[in-house]
mmCIF file of C-alpha atoms in Angstrom:
data_model
loop_
_atom_site.group_PDB
_atom_site.id
_atom_site.type_symbol
_atom_site.label_atom_id
_atom_site.label_comp_id
_atom_site.label_asym_id
_atom_site.label_seq_id
_atom_site.Cartn_x
_atom_site.Cartn_y
_atom_site.Cartn_z
ATOM 1 C CA UNK A 1 100.037 117.980 59.813
ATOM 2 C CA UNK A 2 96.989 117.154 61.624
ATOM 3 C CA UNK A 3 94.989 120.151 62.178
ATOM 4 C CA UNK A 4 92.623 121.347 65.182
ATOM 5 C CA UNK A 5 89.048 122.094 63.841
ATOM 6 C CA UNK A 6 86.648 123.883 66.458
ATOM 7 C CA UNK A 7 83.082 124.872 66.366
ATOM 8 C CA UNK A 8 83.044 128.153 68.303
ATOM 9 C CA UNK A 9 79.738 129.752 69.635
ATOM 10 C CA UNK A 10 78.980 133.515 69.952
ATOM 11 C CA UNK A 11 78.135 133.891 73.665
ATOM 12 C CA UNK A 12 75.644 136.732 72.987
ATOM 13 C CA UNK A 13 73.754 134.793 70.241
ATOM 14 C CA UNK A 14 73.957 130.931 70.721
ATOM 15 C CA UNK A 15 72.434 130.348 67.311
ATOM 16 C CA UNK A 16 75.481 131.882 65.707
ATOM 17 C CA UNK A 17 78.590 129.696 65.273
ATOM 18 C CA UNK A 18 81.601 129.575 63.190
ATOM 19 C CA UNK A 19 84.246 126.934 62.494
ATOM 20 C CA UNK A 20 88.073 127.719 63.174
ATOM 21 C CA UNK A 21 91.017 125.753 62.203
ATOM 22 C CA UNK A 22 94.480 126.094 63.295
ATOM 23 C CA UNK A 23 97.684 124.042 64.134
ATOM 24 C CA UNK A 24 97.838 121.656 67.041
ATOM 25 C CA UNK A 25 100.032 122.807 69.722
ATOM 26 C CA UNK A 26 103.176 120.402 70.314
ATOM 27 C CA UNK A 27 102.545 118.119 73.172
ATOM 28 C CA UNK A 28 104.387 118.594 76.277
ATOM 29 C CA UNK A 29 105.311 116.109 78.797
ATOM 30 C CA UNK A 30 102.348 114.891 80.972
ATOM 31 C CA UNK A 31 99.748 115.546 78.074
ATOM 32 C CA UNK A 32 97.781 113.415 75.813
ATOM 33 C CA UNK A 33 95.925 114.216 72.455
ATOM 34 C CA UNK A 34 92.604 113.099 72.210
ATOM 35 C CA UNK A 35 90.703 112.654 68.938
ATOM 36 C CA UNK A 36 87.095 113.419 69.180
ATOM 37 C CA UNK A 37 84.894 110.974 66.853
ATOM 38 C CA UNK A 38 81.270 111.245 68.306
ATOM 39 C CA UNK A 39 79.256 113.680 70.455
ATOM 40 C CA UNK A 40 75.506 114.022 71.338
ATOM 41 C CA UNK A 41 74.400 117.597 70.640
ATOM 42 C CA UNK A 42 71.024 118.147 72.438
ATOM 43 C CA UNK A 43 69.130 120.957 74.129
ATOM 44 C CA UNK A 44 71.247 120.060 77.123
ATOM 45 C CA UNK A 45 74.076 121.439 75.335
ATOM 46 C CA UNK A 46 72.301 124.943 74.468
ATOM 47 C CA UNK A 47 71.544 124.974 78.477
ATOM 48 C CA UNK A 48 75.380 124.711 79.197
ATOM 49 C CA UNK A 49 75.917 127.553 76.795
ATOM 50 C CA UNK A 50 73.100 129.656 78.204
ATOM 51 C CA UNK A 51 74.270 129.255 81.810
ATOM 52 C CA UNK A 52 77.966 129.208 80.490
ATOM 53 C CA UNK A 53 78.948 132.271 82.749
ATOM 54 C CA UNK A 54 76.808 131.515 85.882
ATOM 55 C CA UNK A 55 79.691 131.459 88.826
ATOM 56 C CA UNK A 56 78.988 127.948 90.146
ATOM 57 C CA UNK A 57 78.644 126.525 86.855
ATOM 58 C CA UNK A 58 81.096 128.072 84.630
ATOM 59 C CA UNK A 59 80.605 125.964 81.386
ATOM 60 C CA UNK A 60 82.455 128.140 79.131
ATOM 61 C CA UNK A 61 85.555 127.869 81.375
ATOM 62 C CA UNK A 62 86.313 124.255 80.499
ATOM 63 C CA UNK A 63 87.414 124.907 76.917
ATOM 64 C CA UNK A 64 88.347 128.513 76.520
ATOM 65 C CA UNK A 65 89.020 130.233 73.113
ATOM 66 C CA UNK A 66 91.539 132.753 72.673
ATOM 67 C CA UNK A 67 88.929 135.438 71.467
ATOM 68 C CA UNK A 68 86.534 137.467 73.839
ATOM 69 C CA UNK A 69 82.885 136.785 73.181
ATOM 70 C CA UNK A 70 83.377 133.352 71.529
ATOM 71 C CA UNK A 71 83.194 129.970 73.566
ATOM 72 C CA UNK A 72 83.292 126.409 73.066
ATOM 73 C CA UNK A 73 79.865 124.737 73.541
ATOM 74 C CA UNK A 74 80.656 121.473 75.438
ATOM 75 C CA UNK A 75 79.100 118.067 74.660
ATOM 76 C CA UNK A 76 79.484 114.388 75.960
ATOM 77 C CA UNK A 77 80.861 111.650 73.816
ATOM 78 C CA UNK A 78 83.768 109.601 72.702
ATOM 79 C CA UNK A 79 87.053 110.014 72.004
ATOM 80 C CA UNK A 80 90.634 108.016 71.342
ATOM 81 C CA UNK A 81 93.967 108.435 72.532
ATOM 82 C CA UNK A 82 96.266 109.546 69.306
ATOM 83 C CA UNK A 83 99.235 110.555 71.258
ATOM 84 C CA UNK A 84 100.340 110.220 74.805
ATOM 85 C CA UNK A 85 103.272 111.249 76.928
ATOM 86 C CA UNK A 86 101.473 109.722 79.962
ATOM 87 C CA UNK A 87 102.235 106.384 81.752
ATOM 88 C CA UNK A 88 99.099 104.470 81.846
ATOM 89 C CA UNK A 89 97.418 106.087 78.945
ATOM 90 C CA UNK A 90 98.049 104.228 75.758
ATOM 91 C CA UNK A 91 97.546 105.191 71.949
ATOM 92 C CA UNK A 92 94.106 103.701 70.812
ATOM 93 C CA UNK A 93 92.365 103.679 73.923
ATOM 94 C CA UNK A 94 88.874 104.981 73.979
ATOM 95 C CA UNK A 95 87.231 107.324 76.612
ATOM 96 C CA UNK A 96 83.976 108.826 77.361
ATOM 97 C CA UNK A 97 83.573 112.180 78.746
ATOM 98 C CA UNK A 98 83.079 115.932 78.353
ATOM 99 C CA UNK A 99 84.454 117.467 75.167
ATOM 100 C CA UNK A 100 84.241 120.870 73.277
ATOM 101 C CA UNK A 101 82.537 120.502 69.933
ATOM 102 C CA UNK A 102 85.919 120.165 67.991
ATOM 103 C CA UNK A 103 88.240 117.435 66.235
ATOM 104 C CA UNK A 104 90.825 117.354 69.117
ATOM 105 C CA UNK A 105 91.364 118.065 72.638
ATOM 106 C CA UNK A 106 95.049 118.258 74.568
ATOM 107 C CA UNK A 107 94.539 117.221 78.084
ATOM 108 C CA UNK A 108 96.576 116.652 80.972
ATOM 109 C CA UNK A 109 95.799 113.474 82.610
ATOM 110 C CA UNK A 110 96.266 112.978 86.301
ATOM 111 C CA UNK A 111 94.833 110.572 88.661
ATOM 112 C CA UNK A 112 95.185 107.818 86.022
ATOM 113 C CA UNK A 113 93.982 104.717 86.846
ATOM 114 C CA UNK A 114 91.828 101.717 85.944
ATOM 115 C CA UNK A 115 88.665 103.734 85.521
ATOM 116 C CA UNK A 116 90.245 106.431 83.686
ATOM 117 C CA UNK A 117 91.638 109.920 84.562
ATOM 118 C CA UNK A 118 90.952 113.333 85.357
ATOM 119 C CA UNK A 119 91.970 116.421 83.221
ATOM 120 C CA UNK A 120 94.399 118.181 85.608
ATOM 121 C CA UNK A 121 94.754 121.213 83.050
ATOM 122 C CA UNK A 122 95.568 124.203 85.324
ATOM 123 C CA UNK A 123 92.415 126.103 83.860
ATOM 124 C CA UNK A 124 90.158 123.198 84.928
ATOM 125 C CA UNK A 125 91.443 122.646 88.590
ATOM 126 C CA UNK A 126 88.843 124.873 90.255
ATOM 127 C CA UNK A 127 85.792 123.712 88.025
ATOM 128 C CA UNK A 128 83.457 121.126 88.804
ATOM 129 C CA UNK A 129 85.384 117.763 89.151
ATOM 130 C CA UNK A 130 82.624 115.608 87.724
ATOM 131 C CA UNK A 131 83.032 117.339 84.219
ATOM 132 C CA UNK A 132 87.063 116.725 84.433
ATOM 133 C CA UNK A 133 86.486 112.905 84.605
ATOM 134 C CA UNK A 134 87.199 110.557 81.644
ATOM 135 C CA UNK A 135 85.825 106.843 81.598
ATOM 136 C CA UNK A 136 87.722 104.318 79.873
ATOM 137 C CA UNK A 137 85.330 102.189 77.938
ATOM 138 C CA UNK A 138 86.882 98.795 78.664
ATOM 139 C CA UNK A 139 86.481 99.321 82.304
ATOM 140 C CA UNK A 140 83.069 100.969 82.263
ATOM 141 C CA UNK A 141 80.579 98.345 83.630
ATOM 142 C CA UNK A 142 77.551 100.488 81.829
ATOM 143 C CA UNK A 143 79.507 100.628 78.547
ATOM 144 C CA UNK A 144 77.810 98.531 75.472
ATOM 145 C CA UNK A 145 79.645 98.958 72.197
ATOM 146 C CA UNK A 146 76.161 98.785 70.310
ATOM 147 C CA UNK A 147 74.574 101.547 72.768
ATOM 148 C CA UNK A 148 77.374 104.256 72.255
ATOM 149 C CA UNK A 149 75.059 106.461 70.799
ATOM 150 C CA UNK A 150 72.545 106.127 73.529
ATOM 151 C CA UNK A 151 75.318 106.631 76.119
ATOM 152 C CA UNK A 152 76.082 109.842 74.298
ATOM 153 C CA UNK A 153 72.517 110.958 74.252
ATOM 154 C CA UNK A 154 71.281 109.805 77.529
ATOM 155 C CA UNK A 155 74.056 109.265 80.001
ATOM 156 C CA UNK A 156 74.672 113.001 80.712
ATOM 157 C CA UNK A 157 70.960 113.778 80.947
ATOM 158 C CA UNK A 158 70.096 110.563 82.979
ATOM 159 C CA UNK A 159 72.516 111.269 85.611
ATOM 160 C CA UNK A 160 70.602 114.546 86.150
ATOM 161 C CA UNK A 161 67.227 112.379 85.822
ATOM 162 C CA UNK A 162 68.614 109.834 88.262
ATOM 163 C CA UNK A 163 70.023 112.250 91.030
ATOM 164 C CA UNK A 164 66.846 114.577 90.584
ATOM 165 C CA UNK A 165 64.485 111.694 91.357
ATOM 166 C CA UNK A 166 66.823 110.940 94.176
ATOM 167 C CA UNK A 167 66.825 114.256 95.344
ATOM 168 C CA UNK A 168 63.331 114.723 95.642
ATOM 169 C CA UNK A 169 62.604 111.360 97.184
ATOM 170 C CA UNK A 170 65.440 111.718 99.632
ATOM 171 C CA UNK A 171 63.431 114.914 100.786
ATOM 172 C CA UNK A 172 60.026 113.143 100.960
ATOM 173 C CA UNK A 173 58.945 115.421 97.742
ATOM 174 C CA UNK A 174 58.889 118.315 100.428
ATOM 175 C CA UNK A 175 55.479 117.054 101.661
ATOM 176 C CA UNK A 176 53.790 117.054 98.129
ATOM 177 C CA UNK A 177 51.135 114.706 97.047
ATOM 178 C CA UNK A 178 51.524 115.761 93.113
ATOM 179 C CA UNK A 179 54.471 116.739 90.996
ATOM 180 C CA UNK A 180 53.911 118.920 87.982
ATOM 181 C CA UNK A 181 56.865 118.603 85.385
ATOM 182 C CA UNK A 182 57.313 121.141 82.680
ATOM 183 C CA UNK A 183 58.701 120.332 79.347
ATOM 184 C CA UNK A 184 57.644 116.820 80.044
ATOM 185 C CA UNK A 185 58.622 115.605 76.644
ATOM 186 C CA UNK A 186 62.188 116.638 77.092
ATOM 187 C CA UNK A 187 64.601 113.526 77.619
ATOM 188 C CA UNK A 188 65.751 114.759 81.113
ATOM 189 C CA UNK A 189 62.197 115.265 82.278
ATOM 190 C CA UNK A 190 60.737 111.860 81.164
ATOM 191 C CA UNK A 191 64.036 110.328 82.514
ATOM 192 C CA UNK A 192 63.170 111.733 85.850
ATOM 193 C CA UNK A 193 59.625 110.433 85.413
ATOM 194 C CA UNK A 194 60.936 106.994 84.758
ATOM 195 C CA UNK A 195 62.944 106.900 87.717
ATOM 196 C CA UNK A 196 59.753 107.827 89.664
ATOM 197 C CA UNK A 197 57.100 105.865 87.956
ATOM 198 C CA UNK A 198 57.099 102.880 90.225
ATOM 199 C CA UNK A 199 56.258 105.081 93.275
ATOM 200 C CA UNK A 200 52.795 105.541 94.564
ATOM 201 C CA UNK A 201 53.383 108.399 96.891
ATOM 202 C CA UNK A 202 52.659 111.208 94.272
ATOM 203 C CA UNK A 203 50.728 111.870 91.430
ATOM 204 C CA UNK A 204 52.865 112.713 88.515
ATOM 205 C CA UNK A 205 51.669 115.466 86.026
ATOM 206 C CA UNK A 206 53.533 116.059 82.696
ATOM 207 C CA UNK A 207 53.079 119.578 81.521
ATOM 208 C CA UNK A 208 53.592 119.870 77.722
ATOM 209 C CA UNK A 209 52.398 121.628 74.652
ATOM 210 C CA UNK A 210 49.432 120.379 72.765
ATOM 211 C CA UNK A 211 51.685 119.132 70.038
ATOM 212 C CA UNK A 212 53.613 116.973 72.113
ATOM 213 C CA UNK A 213 51.017 115.827 74.513
ATOM 214 C CA UNK A 214 50.315 112.430 72.505
ATOM 215 C CA UNK A 215 54.024 111.818 72.662
ATOM 216 C CA UNK A 216 54.044 112.504 76.561
ATOM 217 C CA UNK A 217 50.989 110.069 76.868
ATOM 218 C CA UNK A 218 52.802 107.228 74.673
ATOM 219 C CA UNK A 219 55.656 107.331 77.055
ATOM 220 C CA UNK A 220 53.481 106.013 80.082
ATOM 221 C CA UNK A 221 55.790 107.096 82.557
ATOM 222 C CA UNK A 222 53.524 110.115 83.718
ATOM 223 C CA UNK A 223 50.241 109.277 85.490
ATOM 224 C CA UNK A 224 48.759 112.113 83.235
ATOM 225 C CA UNK A 225 49.810 114.749 80.655
ATOM 226 C CA UNK A 226 48.440 118.330 80.828
ATOM 227 C CA UNK A 227 48.550 120.967 78.246
ATOM 228 C CA UNK A 228 50.156 124.276 79.063
ATOM 229 C CA UNK A 229 46.802 125.863 78.406
ATOM 230 C CA UNK A 230 45.171 123.317 81.060
ATOM 231 C CA UNK A 231 47.595 124.258 83.848
ATOM 232 C CA UNK A 232 44.783 126.015 85.818
ATOM 233 C CA UNK A 233 42.609 123.044 85.776
ATOM 234 C CA UNK A 234 44.732 121.208 88.370
ATOM 235 C CA UNK A 235 43.504 121.250 91.856
ATOM 236 C CA UNK A 236 45.311 124.140 93.719
ATOM 237 C CA UNK A 237 44.775 122.802 97.095
ATOM 238 C CA UNK A 238 46.742 119.939 96.989
ATOM 239 C CA UNK A 239 50.282 120.244 98.210
ATOM 240 C CA UNK A 240 52.309 120.540 94.849
ATOM 241 C CA UNK A 241 55.998 120.254 93.777
ATOM 242 C CA UNK A 242 57.193 122.046 90.613
ATOM 243 C CA UNK A 243 59.849 120.530 88.773
ATOM 244 C CA UNK A 244 60.793 123.244 86.026
ATOM 245 C CA UNK A 245 62.824 121.875 83.089
ATOM 246 C CA UNK A 246 61.412 124.779 80.580
ATOM 247 C CA UNK A 247 63.009 127.838 82.330
ATOM 248 C CA UNK A 248 59.799 129.728 81.212
ATOM 249 C CA UNK A 249 59.333 132.599 83.445
ATOM 250 C CA UNK A 250 55.867 133.194 82.525
ATOM 251 C CA UNK A 251 54.911 129.655 82.998
ATOM 252 C CA UNK A 252 56.580 129.655 86.391
ATOM 253 C CA UNK A 253 54.662 132.745 87.308
ATOM 254 C CA UNK A 254 51.225 131.096 86.255
ATOM 255 C CA UNK A 255 52.412 128.033 88.323
ATOM 256 C CA UNK A 256 53.090 130.192 91.539
ATOM 257 C CA UNK A 257 49.929 132.199 91.270
ATOM 258 C CA UNK A 258 47.677 129.068 90.763
ATOM 259 C CA UNK A 259 49.068 126.942 93.379
ATOM 260 C CA UNK A 260 50.202 129.916 95.957
ATOM 261 C CA UNK A 261 50.582 128.328 99.399
ATOM 262 C CA UNK A 262 50.138 124.734 98.156
ATOM 263 C CA UNK A 263 53.279 124.954 96.338
ATOM 264 C CA UNK A 264 55.824 123.534 98.570
ATOM 265 C CA UNK A 265 59.009 123.585 96.293
ATOM 266 C CA UNK A 266 59.943 125.169 93.098
ATOM 267 C CA UNK A 267 62.822 123.023 91.703
ATOM 268 C CA UNK A 268 64.490 124.799 88.824
ATOM 269 C CA UNK A 269 66.159 121.895 86.762
ATOM 270 C CA UNK A 270 66.436 123.246 83.294
ATOM 271 C CA UNK A 271 65.754 125.443 80.499
ATOM 272 C CA UNK A 272 64.502 123.812 77.407
ATOM 273 C CA UNK A 273 62.151 126.624 76.367
ATOM 274 C CA UNK A 274 64.252 129.690 77.616
ATOM 275 C CA UNK A 275 67.866 130.735 77.572
ATOM 276 C CA UNK A 276 67.584 133.233 80.101
ATOM 277 C CA UNK A 277 68.787 133.060 83.736
ATOM 278 C CA UNK A 278 66.684 133.003 86.618
ATOM 279 C CA UNK A 279 65.790 136.545 87.381
ATOM 280 C CA UNK A 280 65.973 137.898 90.941
ATOM 281 C CA UNK A 281 62.587 139.321 90.760
ATOM 282 C CA UNK A 282 61.290 136.005 90.095
ATOM 283 C CA UNK A 283 62.048 134.995 93.518
ATOM 284 C CA UNK A 284 59.276 137.442 94.758
ATOM 285 C CA UNK A 285 56.653 135.127 93.286
ATOM 286 C CA UNK A 286 53.771 133.676 95.631
ATOM 287 C CA UNK A 287 55.028 130.579 97.340
ATOM 288 C CA UNK A 288 58.777 129.197 97.781
ATOM 289 C CA UNK A 289 61.383 131.059 95.933
ATOM 290 C CA UNK A 290 62.591 128.780 92.939
ATOM 291 C CA UNK A 291 65.758 126.763 94.007
ATOM 292 C CA UNK A 292 68.353 125.812 91.273
ATOM 293 C CA UNK A 293 68.953 122.116 91.061
ATOM 294 C CA UNK A 294 72.609 121.035 90.389
ATOM 295 C CA UNK A 295 73.211 117.264 90.039
ATOM 296 C CA UNK A 296 76.874 117.202 91.223
ATOM 297 C CA UNK A 297 75.497 118.317 94.947
ATOM 298 C CA UNK A 298 73.388 115.275 95.098
ATOM 299 C CA UNK A 299 75.999 113.100 93.763
ATOM 300 C CA UNK A 300 78.450 114.422 96.483
ATOM 301 C CA UNK A 301 75.967 113.698 99.109
ATOM 302 C CA UNK A 302 75.217 110.191 98.227
ATOM 303 C CA UNK A 303 78.894 109.453 97.876
ATOM 304 C CA UNK A 304 79.335 110.166 101.482
ATOM 305 C CA UNK A 305 75.940 108.321 102.303
ATOM 306 C CA UNK A 306 76.551 105.172 100.079
ATOM 307 C CA UNK A 307 80.055 105.182 98.830
ATOM 308 C CA UNK A 308 81.124 106.011 95.238
ATOM 309 C CA UNK A 309 80.943 102.549 94.276
ATOM 310 C CA UNK A 310 77.424 101.925 95.362
ATOM 311 C CA UNK A 311 76.346 105.164 93.916
ATOM 312 C CA UNK A 312 77.784 104.116 90.315
ATOM 313 C CA UNK A 313 76.338 100.296 90.691
ATOM 314 C CA UNK A 314 72.816 102.003 91.296
ATOM 315 C CA UNK A 315 73.182 104.260 88.357
ATOM 316 C CA UNK A 316 74.632 101.931 85.960
ATOM 317 C CA UNK A 317 71.700 99.424 86.629
ATOM 318 C CA UNK A 318 69.173 102.386 86.280
ATOM 319 C CA UNK A 319 70.878 103.664 83.286
ATOM 320 C CA UNK A 320 70.880 100.351 81.375
ATOM 321 C CA UNK A 321 67.145 99.742 82.220
ATOM 322 C CA UNK A 322 66.472 103.276 80.694
ATOM 323 C CA UNK A 323 68.390 102.763 77.462
ATOM 324 C CA UNK A 324 66.731 99.527 76.839
ATOM 325 C CA UNK A 325 63.526 101.095 77.377
ATOM 326 C CA UNK A 326 64.193 104.173 75.221
ATOM 327 C CA UNK A 327 65.790 102.039 72.395
ATOM 328 C CA UNK A 328 63.065 99.245 72.612
ATOM 329 C CA UNK A 329 62.626 98.161 68.838
ATOM 330 C CA UNK A 330 58.825 97.617 69.073
ATOM 331 C CA UNK A 331 57.996 101.026 70.811
ATOM 332 C CA UNK A 332 60.959 103.321 70.791
ATOM 333 C CA UNK A 333 61.025 106.349 72.778
ATOM 334 C CA UNK A 334 63.806 107.795 70.462
ATOM 335 C CA UNK A 335 64.934 107.767 67.015
ATOM 336 C CA UNK A 336 68.773 108.442 66.632
ATOM 337 C CA UNK A 337 69.793 110.837 63.900
ATOM 338 C CA UNK A 338 73.416 111.040 62.642
ATOM 339 C CA UNK A 339 75.244 114.253 61.461
ATOM 340 C CA UNK A 340 78.392 114.244 59.853
ATOM 341 C CA UNK A 341 81.048 116.988 60.312
ATOM 342 C CA UNK A 342 81.004 120.494 62.167
ATOM 343 C CA UNK A 343 78.998 122.124 59.167
ATOM 344 C CA UNK A 344 76.228 119.820 60.172
ATOM 345 C CA UNK A 345 76.639 120.503 63.922
ATOM 346 C CA UNK A 346 76.205 124.174 63.063
ATOM 347 C CA UNK A 347 72.789 123.545 61.401
ATOM 348 C CA UNK A 348 71.958 121.469 64.294
ATOM 349 C CA UNK A 349 72.690 124.154 67.098
ATOM 350 C CA UNK A 350 70.750 126.648 65.121
ATOM 351 C CA UNK A 351 67.646 124.206 64.895
ATOM 352 C CA UNK A 352 68.099 123.518 68.611
ATOM 353 C CA UNK A 353 68.324 127.182 69.671
ATOM 354 C CA UNK A 354 65.086 127.649 67.562
ATOM 355 C CA UNK A 355 63.139 124.709 68.950
ATOM 356 C CA UNK A 356 62.895 123.121 65.627
ATOM 357 C CA UNK A 357 63.403 119.654 67.356
ATOM 358 C CA UNK A 358 61.194 116.946 67.356
ATOM 359 C CA UNK A 359 61.082 115.273 71.047
ATOM 360 C CA UNK A 360 61.059 111.809 69.618
ATOM 361 C CA UNK A 361 64.644 112.479 68.050
ATOM 362 C CA UNK A 362 68.344 112.424 69.407
ATOM 363 C CA UNK A 363 71.084 113.837 67.536
ATOM 364 C CA UNK A 364 74.702 112.548 67.228
ATOM 365 C CA UNK A 365 77.391 114.459 65.449
ATOM 366 C CA UNK A 366 80.228 112.423 63.959
ATOM 367 C CA UNK A 367 83.295 114.315 63.847
ATOM 368 C CA UNK A 368 84.902 113.380 60.332
#
């Protein structure tokens, strides 16, 4: 009998996980069983967990468990159809999408078409639809079999980077002449910088720790790296946009107090260094209140502006260019590490929560 194995996370202590095994339920008409074989597990997944109960995000709700206090940390990767009762979905087909860290997932495919399907399971109907879409690899223009690890690691981050860069440019950078990006060594941060590096309208500062400064310099997509202890050396009279990937409230306070009225916008885009929610008291800082950035909002806007096909074309083109740059054999921006099985995933999650991850590395979990 095929068993379901899940890595469940303690919502109150994200570094604490457990492996739970149970019988797979019998498929009902209109359902399909997916075998998950590879997932990217990064700081991005820790962010999903940290904001899992935020009302407009609700990441814990995609893959609910049966026990209060425990959740399924979601991750991006690939799975294969092993059983299907759905017309147009055949055994052996491979899909990219949003999965729990687990061996299998039962889905209820709706809107099945050439591109793929959406999971129409009742508990997912009122959740953000972008996370419910599953892409057939054979019809994905951006898919390359040799790039699967990079797609798992970079695609979910790069869609945030690509749409964030577009959001900032779409708004004229809110009048800023310089952009300060925190956690500049994180993949989502330097993906955003990659999308902005050809622009000469603004000066791009990569704010990072002293230990990561050489790495940030080596990327070449920031105009200048700045150590966290050097923040106050930046000119406070220049109109400044802060893009916050760190989620560090003390750093945010320093930024607001240093730039004051010259801070034209605070874009809260991630939480690489903190798993705390944006506190209401932090909205009383000098300058503009921090604004949470959510990529699906800009995707929805651009779908209306350009049409979904053009959004996909532009993103695919940029993503392939980014993968080529990150995976450059002569000077790679990232080394890929394989981890086998959910026990290895447990150790990886613990390291991610503790910040014991080299920014030069990407981590893929292969589900045995």
